[in-house]
CSV table of C-alpha atoms and ligand atoms in Angstrom, one decimal:
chain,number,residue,atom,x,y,z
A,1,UNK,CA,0.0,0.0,0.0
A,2,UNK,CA,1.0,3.9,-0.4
A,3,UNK,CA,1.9,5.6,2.5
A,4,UNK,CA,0.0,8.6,2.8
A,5,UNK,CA,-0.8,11.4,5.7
A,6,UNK,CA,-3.1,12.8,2.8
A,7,UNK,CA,-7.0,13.6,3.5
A,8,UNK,CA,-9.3,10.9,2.6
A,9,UNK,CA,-12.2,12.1,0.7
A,10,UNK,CA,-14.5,11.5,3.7
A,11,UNK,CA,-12.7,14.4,4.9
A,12,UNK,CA,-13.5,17.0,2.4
A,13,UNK,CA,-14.8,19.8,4.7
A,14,UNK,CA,-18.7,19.8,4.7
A,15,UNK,CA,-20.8,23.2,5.6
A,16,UNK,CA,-20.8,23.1,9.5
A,17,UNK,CA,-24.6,23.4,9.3
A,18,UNK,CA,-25.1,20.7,6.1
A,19,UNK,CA,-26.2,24.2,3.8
A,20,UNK,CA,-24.2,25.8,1.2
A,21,UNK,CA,-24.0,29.4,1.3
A,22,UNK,CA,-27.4,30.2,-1.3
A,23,UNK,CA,-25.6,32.8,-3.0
A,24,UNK,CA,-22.2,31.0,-3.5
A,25,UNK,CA,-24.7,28.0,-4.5
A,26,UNK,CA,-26.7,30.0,-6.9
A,27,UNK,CA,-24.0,31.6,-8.7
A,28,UNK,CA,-22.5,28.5,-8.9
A,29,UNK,CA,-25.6,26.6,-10.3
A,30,UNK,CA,-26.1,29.7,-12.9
A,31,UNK,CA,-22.6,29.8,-13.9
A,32,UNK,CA,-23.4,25.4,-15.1
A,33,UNK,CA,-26.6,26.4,-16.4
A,34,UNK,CA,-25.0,28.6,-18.6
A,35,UNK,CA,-22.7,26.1,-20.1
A,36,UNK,CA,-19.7,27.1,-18.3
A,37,UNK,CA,-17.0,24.8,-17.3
A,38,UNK,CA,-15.8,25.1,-13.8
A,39,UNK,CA,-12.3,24.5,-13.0
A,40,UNK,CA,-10.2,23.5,-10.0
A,41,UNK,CA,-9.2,26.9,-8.2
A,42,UNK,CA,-13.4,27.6,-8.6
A,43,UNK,CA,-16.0,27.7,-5.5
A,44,UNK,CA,-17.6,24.6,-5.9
A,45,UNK,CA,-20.2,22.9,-3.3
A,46,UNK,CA,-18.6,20.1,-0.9
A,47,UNK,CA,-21.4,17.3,-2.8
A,48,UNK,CA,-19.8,18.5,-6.2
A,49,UNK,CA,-16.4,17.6,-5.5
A,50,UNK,CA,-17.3,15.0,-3.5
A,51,UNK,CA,-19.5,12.8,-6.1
A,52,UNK,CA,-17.0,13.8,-9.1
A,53,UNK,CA,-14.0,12.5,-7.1
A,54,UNK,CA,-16.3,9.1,-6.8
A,55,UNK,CA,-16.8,9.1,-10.1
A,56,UNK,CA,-13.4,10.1,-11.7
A,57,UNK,CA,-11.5,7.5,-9.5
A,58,UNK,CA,-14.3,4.8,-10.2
A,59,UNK,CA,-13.5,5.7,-14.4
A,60,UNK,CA,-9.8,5.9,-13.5
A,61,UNK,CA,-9.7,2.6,-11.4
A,62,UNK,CA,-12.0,0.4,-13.9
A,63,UNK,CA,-8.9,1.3,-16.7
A,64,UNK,CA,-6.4,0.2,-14.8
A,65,UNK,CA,-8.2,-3.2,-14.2
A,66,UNK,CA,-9.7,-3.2,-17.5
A,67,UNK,CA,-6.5,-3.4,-19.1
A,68,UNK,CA,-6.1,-7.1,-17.1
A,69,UNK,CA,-8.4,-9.1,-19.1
A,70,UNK,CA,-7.7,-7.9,-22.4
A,71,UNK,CA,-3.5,-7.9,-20.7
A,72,UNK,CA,-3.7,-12.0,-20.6
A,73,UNK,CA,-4.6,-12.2,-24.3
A,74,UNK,CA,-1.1,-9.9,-25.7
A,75,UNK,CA,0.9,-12.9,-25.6
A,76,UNK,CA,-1.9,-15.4,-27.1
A,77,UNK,CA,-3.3,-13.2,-29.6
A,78,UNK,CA,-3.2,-14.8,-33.0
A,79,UNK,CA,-0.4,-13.7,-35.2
A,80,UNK,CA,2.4,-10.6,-34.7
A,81,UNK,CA,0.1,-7.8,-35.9
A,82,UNK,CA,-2.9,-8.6,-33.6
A,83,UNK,CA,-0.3,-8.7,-30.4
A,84,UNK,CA,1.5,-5.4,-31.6
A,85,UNK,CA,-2.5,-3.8,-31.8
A,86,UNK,CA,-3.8,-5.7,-28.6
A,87,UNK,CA,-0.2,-4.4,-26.7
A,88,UNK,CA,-0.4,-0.8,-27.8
A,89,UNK,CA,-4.6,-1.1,-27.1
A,90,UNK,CA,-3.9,-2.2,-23.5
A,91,UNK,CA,-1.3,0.6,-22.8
A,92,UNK,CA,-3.2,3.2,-24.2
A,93,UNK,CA,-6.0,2.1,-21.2
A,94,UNK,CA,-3.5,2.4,-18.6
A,95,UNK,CA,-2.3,6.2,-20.3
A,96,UNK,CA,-6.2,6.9,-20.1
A,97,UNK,CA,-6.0,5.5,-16.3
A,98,UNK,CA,-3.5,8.5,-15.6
A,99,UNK,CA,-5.4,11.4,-17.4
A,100,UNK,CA,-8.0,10.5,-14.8
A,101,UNK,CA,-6.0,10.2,-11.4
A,102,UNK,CA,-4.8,13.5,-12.5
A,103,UNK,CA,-8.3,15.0,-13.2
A,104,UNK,CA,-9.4,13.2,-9.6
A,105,UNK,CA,-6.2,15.2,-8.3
A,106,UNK,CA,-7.3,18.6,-8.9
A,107,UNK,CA,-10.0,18.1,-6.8
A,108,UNK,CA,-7.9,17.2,-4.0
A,109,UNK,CA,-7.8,14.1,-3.2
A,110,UNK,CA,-4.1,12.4,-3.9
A,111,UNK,CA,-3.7,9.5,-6.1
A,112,UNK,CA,-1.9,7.5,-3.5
A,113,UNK,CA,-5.3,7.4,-1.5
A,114,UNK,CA,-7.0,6.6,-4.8
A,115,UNK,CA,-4.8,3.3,-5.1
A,116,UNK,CA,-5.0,2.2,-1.6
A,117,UNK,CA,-8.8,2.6,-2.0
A,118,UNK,CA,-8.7,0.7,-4.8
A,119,UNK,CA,-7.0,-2.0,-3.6
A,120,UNK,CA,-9.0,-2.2,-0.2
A,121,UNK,CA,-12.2,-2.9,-2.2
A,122,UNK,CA,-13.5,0.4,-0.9
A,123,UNK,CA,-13.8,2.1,-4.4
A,124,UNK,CA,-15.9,0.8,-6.7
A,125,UNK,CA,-14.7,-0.1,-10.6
A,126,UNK,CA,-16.4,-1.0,-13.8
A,127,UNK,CA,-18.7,-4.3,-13.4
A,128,UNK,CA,-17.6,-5.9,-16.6
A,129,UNK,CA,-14.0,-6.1,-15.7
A,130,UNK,CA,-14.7,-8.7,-13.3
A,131,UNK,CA,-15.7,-11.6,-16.1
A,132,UNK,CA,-13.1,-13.8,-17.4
A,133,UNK,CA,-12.0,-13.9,-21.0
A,134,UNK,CA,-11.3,-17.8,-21.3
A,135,UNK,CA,-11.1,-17.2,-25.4
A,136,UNK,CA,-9.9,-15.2,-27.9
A,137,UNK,CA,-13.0,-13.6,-28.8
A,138,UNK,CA,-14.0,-12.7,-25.2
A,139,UNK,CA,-11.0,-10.4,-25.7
A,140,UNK,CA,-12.4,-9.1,-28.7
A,141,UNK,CA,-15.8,-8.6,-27.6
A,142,UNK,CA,-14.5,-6.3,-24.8
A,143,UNK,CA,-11.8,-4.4,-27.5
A,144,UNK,CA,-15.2,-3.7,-29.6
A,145,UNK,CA,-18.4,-3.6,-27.6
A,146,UNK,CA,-17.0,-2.6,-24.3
A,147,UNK,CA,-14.8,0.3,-25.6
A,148,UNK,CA,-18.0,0.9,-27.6
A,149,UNK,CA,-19.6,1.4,-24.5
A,150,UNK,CA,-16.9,3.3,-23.1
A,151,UNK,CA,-17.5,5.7,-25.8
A,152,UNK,CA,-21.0,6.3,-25.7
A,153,UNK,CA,-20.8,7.6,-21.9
A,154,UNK,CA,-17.5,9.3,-22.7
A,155,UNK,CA,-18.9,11.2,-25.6
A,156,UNK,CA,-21.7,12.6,-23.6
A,157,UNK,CA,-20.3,13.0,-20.7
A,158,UNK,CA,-17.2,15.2,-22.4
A,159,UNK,CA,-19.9,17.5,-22.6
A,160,UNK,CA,-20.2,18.3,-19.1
A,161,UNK,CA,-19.1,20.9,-16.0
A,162,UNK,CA,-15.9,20.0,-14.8
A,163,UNK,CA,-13.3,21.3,-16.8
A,164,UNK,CA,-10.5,19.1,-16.1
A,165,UNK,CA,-12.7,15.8,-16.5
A,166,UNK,CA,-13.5,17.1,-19.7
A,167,UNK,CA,-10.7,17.5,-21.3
A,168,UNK,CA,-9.3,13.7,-20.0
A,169,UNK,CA,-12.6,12.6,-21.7
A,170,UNK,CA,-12.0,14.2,-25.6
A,171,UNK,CA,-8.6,12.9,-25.5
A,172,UNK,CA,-9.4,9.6,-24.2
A,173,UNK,CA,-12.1,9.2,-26.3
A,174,UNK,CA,-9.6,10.1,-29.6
A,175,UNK,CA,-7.8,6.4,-28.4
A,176,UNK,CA,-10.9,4.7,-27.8
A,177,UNK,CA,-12.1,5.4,-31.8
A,178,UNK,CA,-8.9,3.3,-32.6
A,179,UNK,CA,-9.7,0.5,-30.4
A,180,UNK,CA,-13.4,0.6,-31.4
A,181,UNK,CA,-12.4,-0.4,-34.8
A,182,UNK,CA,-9.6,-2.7,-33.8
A,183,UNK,CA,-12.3,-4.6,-32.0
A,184,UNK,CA,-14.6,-4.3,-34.7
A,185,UNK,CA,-11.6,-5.6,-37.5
A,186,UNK,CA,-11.6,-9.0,-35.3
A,187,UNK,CA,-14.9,-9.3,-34.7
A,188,UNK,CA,-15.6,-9.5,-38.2
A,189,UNK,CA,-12.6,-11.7,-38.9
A,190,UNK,CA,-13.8,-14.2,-36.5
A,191,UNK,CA,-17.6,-14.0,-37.8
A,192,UNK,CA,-16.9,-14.2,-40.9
A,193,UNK,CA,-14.5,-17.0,-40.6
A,194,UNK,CA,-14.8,-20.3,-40.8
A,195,UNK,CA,-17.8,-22.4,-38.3
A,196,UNK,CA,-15.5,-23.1,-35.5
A,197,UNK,CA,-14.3,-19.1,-35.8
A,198,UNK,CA,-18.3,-17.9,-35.9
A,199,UNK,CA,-19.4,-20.0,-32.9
A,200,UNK,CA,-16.5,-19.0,-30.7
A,201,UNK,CA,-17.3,-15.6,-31.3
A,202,UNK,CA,-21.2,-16.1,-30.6
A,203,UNK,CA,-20.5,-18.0,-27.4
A,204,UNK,CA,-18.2,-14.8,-26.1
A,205,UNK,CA,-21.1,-12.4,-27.2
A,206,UNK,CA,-23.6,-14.7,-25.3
A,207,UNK,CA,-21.0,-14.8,-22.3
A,208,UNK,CA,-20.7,-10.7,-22.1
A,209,UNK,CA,-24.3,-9.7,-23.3
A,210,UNK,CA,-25.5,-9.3,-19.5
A,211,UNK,CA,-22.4,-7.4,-18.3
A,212,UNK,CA,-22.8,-5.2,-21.3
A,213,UNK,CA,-26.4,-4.3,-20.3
A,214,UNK,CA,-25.2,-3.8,-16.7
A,215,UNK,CA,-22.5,-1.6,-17.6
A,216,UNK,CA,-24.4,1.5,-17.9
A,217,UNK,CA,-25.6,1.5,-14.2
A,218,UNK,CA,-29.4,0.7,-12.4
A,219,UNK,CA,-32.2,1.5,-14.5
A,220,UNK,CA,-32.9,5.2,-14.0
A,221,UNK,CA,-35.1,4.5,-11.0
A,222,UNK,CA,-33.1,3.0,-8.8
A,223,UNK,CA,-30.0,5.1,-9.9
A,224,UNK,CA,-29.0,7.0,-6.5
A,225,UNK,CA,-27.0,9.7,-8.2
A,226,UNK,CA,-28.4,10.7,-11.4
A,227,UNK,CA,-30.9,13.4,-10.2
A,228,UNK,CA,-27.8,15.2,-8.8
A,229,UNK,CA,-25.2,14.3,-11.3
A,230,UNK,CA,-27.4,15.4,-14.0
A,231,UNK,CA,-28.2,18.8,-12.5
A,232,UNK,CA,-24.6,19.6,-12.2
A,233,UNK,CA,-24.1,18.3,-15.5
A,234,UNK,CA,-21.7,15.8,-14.3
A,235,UNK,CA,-23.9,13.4,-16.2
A,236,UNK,CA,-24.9,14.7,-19.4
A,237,UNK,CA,-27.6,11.7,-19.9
A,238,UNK,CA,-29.2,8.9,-17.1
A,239,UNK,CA,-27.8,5.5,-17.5
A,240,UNK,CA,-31.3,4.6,-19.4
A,241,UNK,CA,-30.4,7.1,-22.0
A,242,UNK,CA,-27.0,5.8,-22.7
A,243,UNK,CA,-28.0,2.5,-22.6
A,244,UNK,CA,-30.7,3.1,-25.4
A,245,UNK,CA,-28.1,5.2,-27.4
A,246,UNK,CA,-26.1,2.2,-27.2
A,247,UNK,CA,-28.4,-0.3,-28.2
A,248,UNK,CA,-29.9,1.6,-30.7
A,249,UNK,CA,-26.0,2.1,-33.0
A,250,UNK,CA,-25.0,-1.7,-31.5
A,251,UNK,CA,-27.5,-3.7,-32.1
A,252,UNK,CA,-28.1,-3.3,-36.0
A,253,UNK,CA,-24.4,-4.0,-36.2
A,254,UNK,CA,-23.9,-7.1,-34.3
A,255,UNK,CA,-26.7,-8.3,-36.1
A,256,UNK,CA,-25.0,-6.9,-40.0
A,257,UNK,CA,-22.5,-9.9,-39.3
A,258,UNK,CA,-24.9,-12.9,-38.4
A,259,UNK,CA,-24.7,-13.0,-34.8
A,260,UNK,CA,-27.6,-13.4,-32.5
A,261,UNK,CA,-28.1,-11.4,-29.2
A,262,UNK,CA,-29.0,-13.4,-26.6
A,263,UNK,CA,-32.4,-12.2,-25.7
A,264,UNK,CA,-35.4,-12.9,-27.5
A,265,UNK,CA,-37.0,-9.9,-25.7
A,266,UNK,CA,-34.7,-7.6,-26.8
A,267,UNK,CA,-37.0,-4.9,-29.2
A,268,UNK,CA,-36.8,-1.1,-29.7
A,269,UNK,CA,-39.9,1.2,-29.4
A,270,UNK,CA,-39.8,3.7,-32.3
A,271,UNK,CA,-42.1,6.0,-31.3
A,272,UNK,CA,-39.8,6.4,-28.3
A,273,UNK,CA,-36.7,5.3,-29.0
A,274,UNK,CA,-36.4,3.3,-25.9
A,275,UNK,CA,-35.7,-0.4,-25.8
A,276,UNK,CA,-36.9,-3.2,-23.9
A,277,UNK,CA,-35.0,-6.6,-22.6
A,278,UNK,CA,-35.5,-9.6,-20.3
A,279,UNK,CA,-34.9,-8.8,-16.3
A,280,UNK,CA,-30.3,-8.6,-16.5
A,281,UNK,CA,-30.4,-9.7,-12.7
A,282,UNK,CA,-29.4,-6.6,-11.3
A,283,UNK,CA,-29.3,-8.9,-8.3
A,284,UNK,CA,-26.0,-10.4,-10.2
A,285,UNK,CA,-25.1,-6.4,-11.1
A,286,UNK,CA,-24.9,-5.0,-7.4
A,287,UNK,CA,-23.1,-8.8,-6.4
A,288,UNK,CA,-20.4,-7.8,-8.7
A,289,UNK,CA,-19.7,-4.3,-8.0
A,290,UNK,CA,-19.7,-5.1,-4.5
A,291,UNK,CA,-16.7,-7.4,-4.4
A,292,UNK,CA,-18.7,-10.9,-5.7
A,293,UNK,CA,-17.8,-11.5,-9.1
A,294,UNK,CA,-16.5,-14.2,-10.8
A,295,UNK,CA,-13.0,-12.4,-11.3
A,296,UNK,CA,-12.8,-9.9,-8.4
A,297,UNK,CA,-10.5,-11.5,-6.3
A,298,UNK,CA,-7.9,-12.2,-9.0
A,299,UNK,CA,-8.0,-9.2,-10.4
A,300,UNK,CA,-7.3,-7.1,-7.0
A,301,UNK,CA,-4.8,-9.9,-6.9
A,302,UNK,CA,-2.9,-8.6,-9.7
A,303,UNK,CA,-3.3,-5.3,-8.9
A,304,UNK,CA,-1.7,-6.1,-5.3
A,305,UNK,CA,0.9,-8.0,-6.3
A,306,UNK,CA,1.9,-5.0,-9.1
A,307,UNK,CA,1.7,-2.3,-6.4
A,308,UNK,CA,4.3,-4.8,-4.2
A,309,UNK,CA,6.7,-5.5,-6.8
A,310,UNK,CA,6.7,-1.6,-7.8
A,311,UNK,CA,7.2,-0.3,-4.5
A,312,UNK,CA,11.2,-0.2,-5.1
A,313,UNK,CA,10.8,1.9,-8.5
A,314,UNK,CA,8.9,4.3,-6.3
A,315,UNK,CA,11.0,4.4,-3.6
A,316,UNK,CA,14.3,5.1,-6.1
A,317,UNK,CA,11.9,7.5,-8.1
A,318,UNK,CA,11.3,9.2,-4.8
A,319,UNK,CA,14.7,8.8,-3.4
A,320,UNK,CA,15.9,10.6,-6.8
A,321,UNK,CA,13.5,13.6,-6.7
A,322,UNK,CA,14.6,14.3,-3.0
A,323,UNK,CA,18.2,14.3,-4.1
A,324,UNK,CA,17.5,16.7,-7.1
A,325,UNK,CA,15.1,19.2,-5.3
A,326,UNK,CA,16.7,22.6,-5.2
A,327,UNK,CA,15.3,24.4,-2.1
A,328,UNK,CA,13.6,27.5,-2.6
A,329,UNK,CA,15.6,30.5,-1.2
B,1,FAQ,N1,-19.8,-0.8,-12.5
B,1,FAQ,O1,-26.4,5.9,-8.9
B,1,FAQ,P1,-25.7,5.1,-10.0
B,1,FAQ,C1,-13.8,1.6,-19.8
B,1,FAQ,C2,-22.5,1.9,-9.0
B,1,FAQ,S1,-14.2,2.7,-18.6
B,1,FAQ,C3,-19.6,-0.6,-11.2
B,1,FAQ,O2,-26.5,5.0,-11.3
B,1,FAQ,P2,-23.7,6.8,-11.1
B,1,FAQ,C4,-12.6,1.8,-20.6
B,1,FAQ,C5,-22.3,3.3,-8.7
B,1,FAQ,O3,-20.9,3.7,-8.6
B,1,FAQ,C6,-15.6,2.1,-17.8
B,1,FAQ,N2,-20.3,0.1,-10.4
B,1,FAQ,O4,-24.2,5.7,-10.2
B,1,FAQ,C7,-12.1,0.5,-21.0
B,1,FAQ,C8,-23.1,3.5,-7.4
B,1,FAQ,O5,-22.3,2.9,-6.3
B,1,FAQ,P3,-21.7,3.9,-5.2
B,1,FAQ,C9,-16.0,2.9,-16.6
B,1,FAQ,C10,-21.4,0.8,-11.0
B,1,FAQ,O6,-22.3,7.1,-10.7
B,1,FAQ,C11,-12.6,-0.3,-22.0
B,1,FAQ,C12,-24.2,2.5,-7.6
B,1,FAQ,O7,-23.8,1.6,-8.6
B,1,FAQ,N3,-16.6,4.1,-17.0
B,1,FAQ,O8,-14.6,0.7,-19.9
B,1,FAQ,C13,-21.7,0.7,-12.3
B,1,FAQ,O9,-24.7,7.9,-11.2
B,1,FAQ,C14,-12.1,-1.5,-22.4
B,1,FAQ,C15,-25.5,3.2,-8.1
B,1,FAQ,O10,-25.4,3.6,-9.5
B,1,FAQ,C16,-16.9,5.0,-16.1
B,1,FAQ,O11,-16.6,4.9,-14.9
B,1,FAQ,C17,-20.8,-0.2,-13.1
B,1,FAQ,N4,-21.0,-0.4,-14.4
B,1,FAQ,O12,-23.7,6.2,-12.6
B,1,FAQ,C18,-10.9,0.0,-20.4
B,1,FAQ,C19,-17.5,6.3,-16.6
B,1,FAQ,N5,-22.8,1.4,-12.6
B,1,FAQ,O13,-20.6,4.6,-5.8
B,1,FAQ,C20,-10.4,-1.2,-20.7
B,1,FAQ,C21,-17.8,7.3,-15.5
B,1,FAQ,C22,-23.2,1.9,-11.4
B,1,FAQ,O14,-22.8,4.8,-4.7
B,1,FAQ,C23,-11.0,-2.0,-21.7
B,1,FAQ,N6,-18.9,6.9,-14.6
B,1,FAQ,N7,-22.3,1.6,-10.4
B,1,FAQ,O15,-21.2,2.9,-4.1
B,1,FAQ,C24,-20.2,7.1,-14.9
B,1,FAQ,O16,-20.6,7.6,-16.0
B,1,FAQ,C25,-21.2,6.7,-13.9
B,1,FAQ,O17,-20.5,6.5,-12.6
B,1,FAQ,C26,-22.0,5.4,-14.2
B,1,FAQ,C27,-22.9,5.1,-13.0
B,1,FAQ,C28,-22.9,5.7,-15.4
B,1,FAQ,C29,-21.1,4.2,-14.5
């Protein structure tokens, strides 16, 4: 684990009496509904900071260990150009894992904390990263339709108030077009290979359809931080939203190459643009996220035994910087 002596984000300081001040609030809130970004050095209510911390570490945590599953394929992937792609795919996810601590920084709450919360299973990451990928096209599945995913919250969301979140979104979201059609290149390959190619890659899709459905939150009624997030234009859209944005460009195109989504129920309203599907379990969902997932253990596994072995490159990096600081007359 880091060592520390930072504040945890529990700590950010609260109004004494639980209120705002109405008029720091309300210029605040005006200064959003006008399409302003706010930035770090800028009044901001406690909650604000607060629930975009939670959120920025959760996006910056869930790249870190998304780049595990995918990771275990680099050196299996079929042929030298597919493990040059998958290699530079996985790094770019830990380069996006950075712009995000960073963003999370300016908000005050130092990365070290961020890690240590990560690995103590107090902050949450991204559901899906907790499924296995025991084939080839599992990897691919998650290089196409997950970063598709990625990119439909990412898109929307670059749109919002904080400033510094923003910014980490647009670029991350130049990388994540180049994996999208990386993933889509060998998901095509594999469905429109030969029989034993097509039904590996429909067993994946029927292994990740679930997750995928999870992975943009509760339905909007049971989301608990939507209504806020949405005002503050921290979330540009409710998970529902995204969800139908995504099924609506996703579907037609998993269908274009032959394969067959996994739920007979599955049907889009067209006077509404909303879709419907059989129950997900969101019983499974909240099991997941809350530490009970078929991969959770290993994966903070991993991550643990990364932070150990890396302690000593942080120590000499640290040693190195204390030698070289020049002390301010
Ligand atoms: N997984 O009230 P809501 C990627 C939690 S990046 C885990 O609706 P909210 C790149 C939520 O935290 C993928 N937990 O929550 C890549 C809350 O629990 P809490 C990550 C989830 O925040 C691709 C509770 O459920 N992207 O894939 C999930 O308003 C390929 C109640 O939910 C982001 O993080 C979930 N899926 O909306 C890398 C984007 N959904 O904290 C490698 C930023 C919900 O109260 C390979 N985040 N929960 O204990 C967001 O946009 C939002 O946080 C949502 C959830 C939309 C994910």
């Amino acid at each position: 684990m880091y060592g520390g002596g930072y504040i945890q984000d529990d700590d950010i300081k609260q109004p004494s009496n639980g209120q705002e001040d109405p008029r720091l609030l309300a210029e605040f809130e005006a200064r959003i509904n006008a399409g302003e970004k706010i930035e770090p050095d800028d009044w901001m209510p406690a909650e604000y900071r607060k629930q975009l911390i939670r959120m920025i570490e959760q996006h910056a945590h869930s790249e870190i260990i998304g780049a595990l599953p995918e990771g275990t394929w680099i050196t299996r992937a079929p042929g030298f150009k597919r493990k040059m792609a998958l290699m530079a795919k996985v790094q770019d996810e830990i380069g996006h894992a950075q712009l995000l601590y960073s963003a999370a920084e300016t908000l005050g709450k130092p990365r070290e904390e961020m890690i240590n919360d990560l690995l103590s299973g107090k902050s949450k990451y991204s559901n899906v990263f907790n499924y296995p990928t025991p084939t080839w096209a599992d990897s691919c599945i998650i290089t196409w339709l997950i970063d598709a995913a990625a990119i439909v919250n990412q898109v929307i969301n670059s749109k919002g108030s904080y400033g510094p979140y923003c910014r980490a979104l647009e670029r991350i979201c130049y990388e994540e077009s180049f994996h999208l059609k990386l993933g889509h290149d060998c998901i095509v390959e594999l469905a429109t290979g030969t029989p034993a190619q097509r039904k590996l890659v429909q067993a994946a899709l029927e292994r990740w359809w679930k997750p995928i459905i999870h992975f943009f939150g509760p339905p909007d009624k049971t989301s608990v931080h939507s209504e806020k997030l949405m005002r503050w234009k921290v979330k540009m859209a409710s998970n529902d939203d995204m969800r139908n944005q995504y099924l609506s460009t996703y579907v037609p195109k998993i269908k274009e190459l032959g394969l067959v989504i996994p739920d007979p129920d599955l049907k889009k309203d067209e006077a509404t643009g909303s879709w419907t599907y059989s129950d997900p379990d969101w019983d499974e969902f909240f099991r997941v996220i809350n530490g009970d997932g078929p991969c959770n253990e290993e994966r903070l596994a991993v991550r643990k035994w990364a932070e150990d072995n890396g302690k000593w490159v942080r120590n000499a990096l640290q040693k190195a910087s204390d030698k070289y600081v020049v002390p301010l007359a």
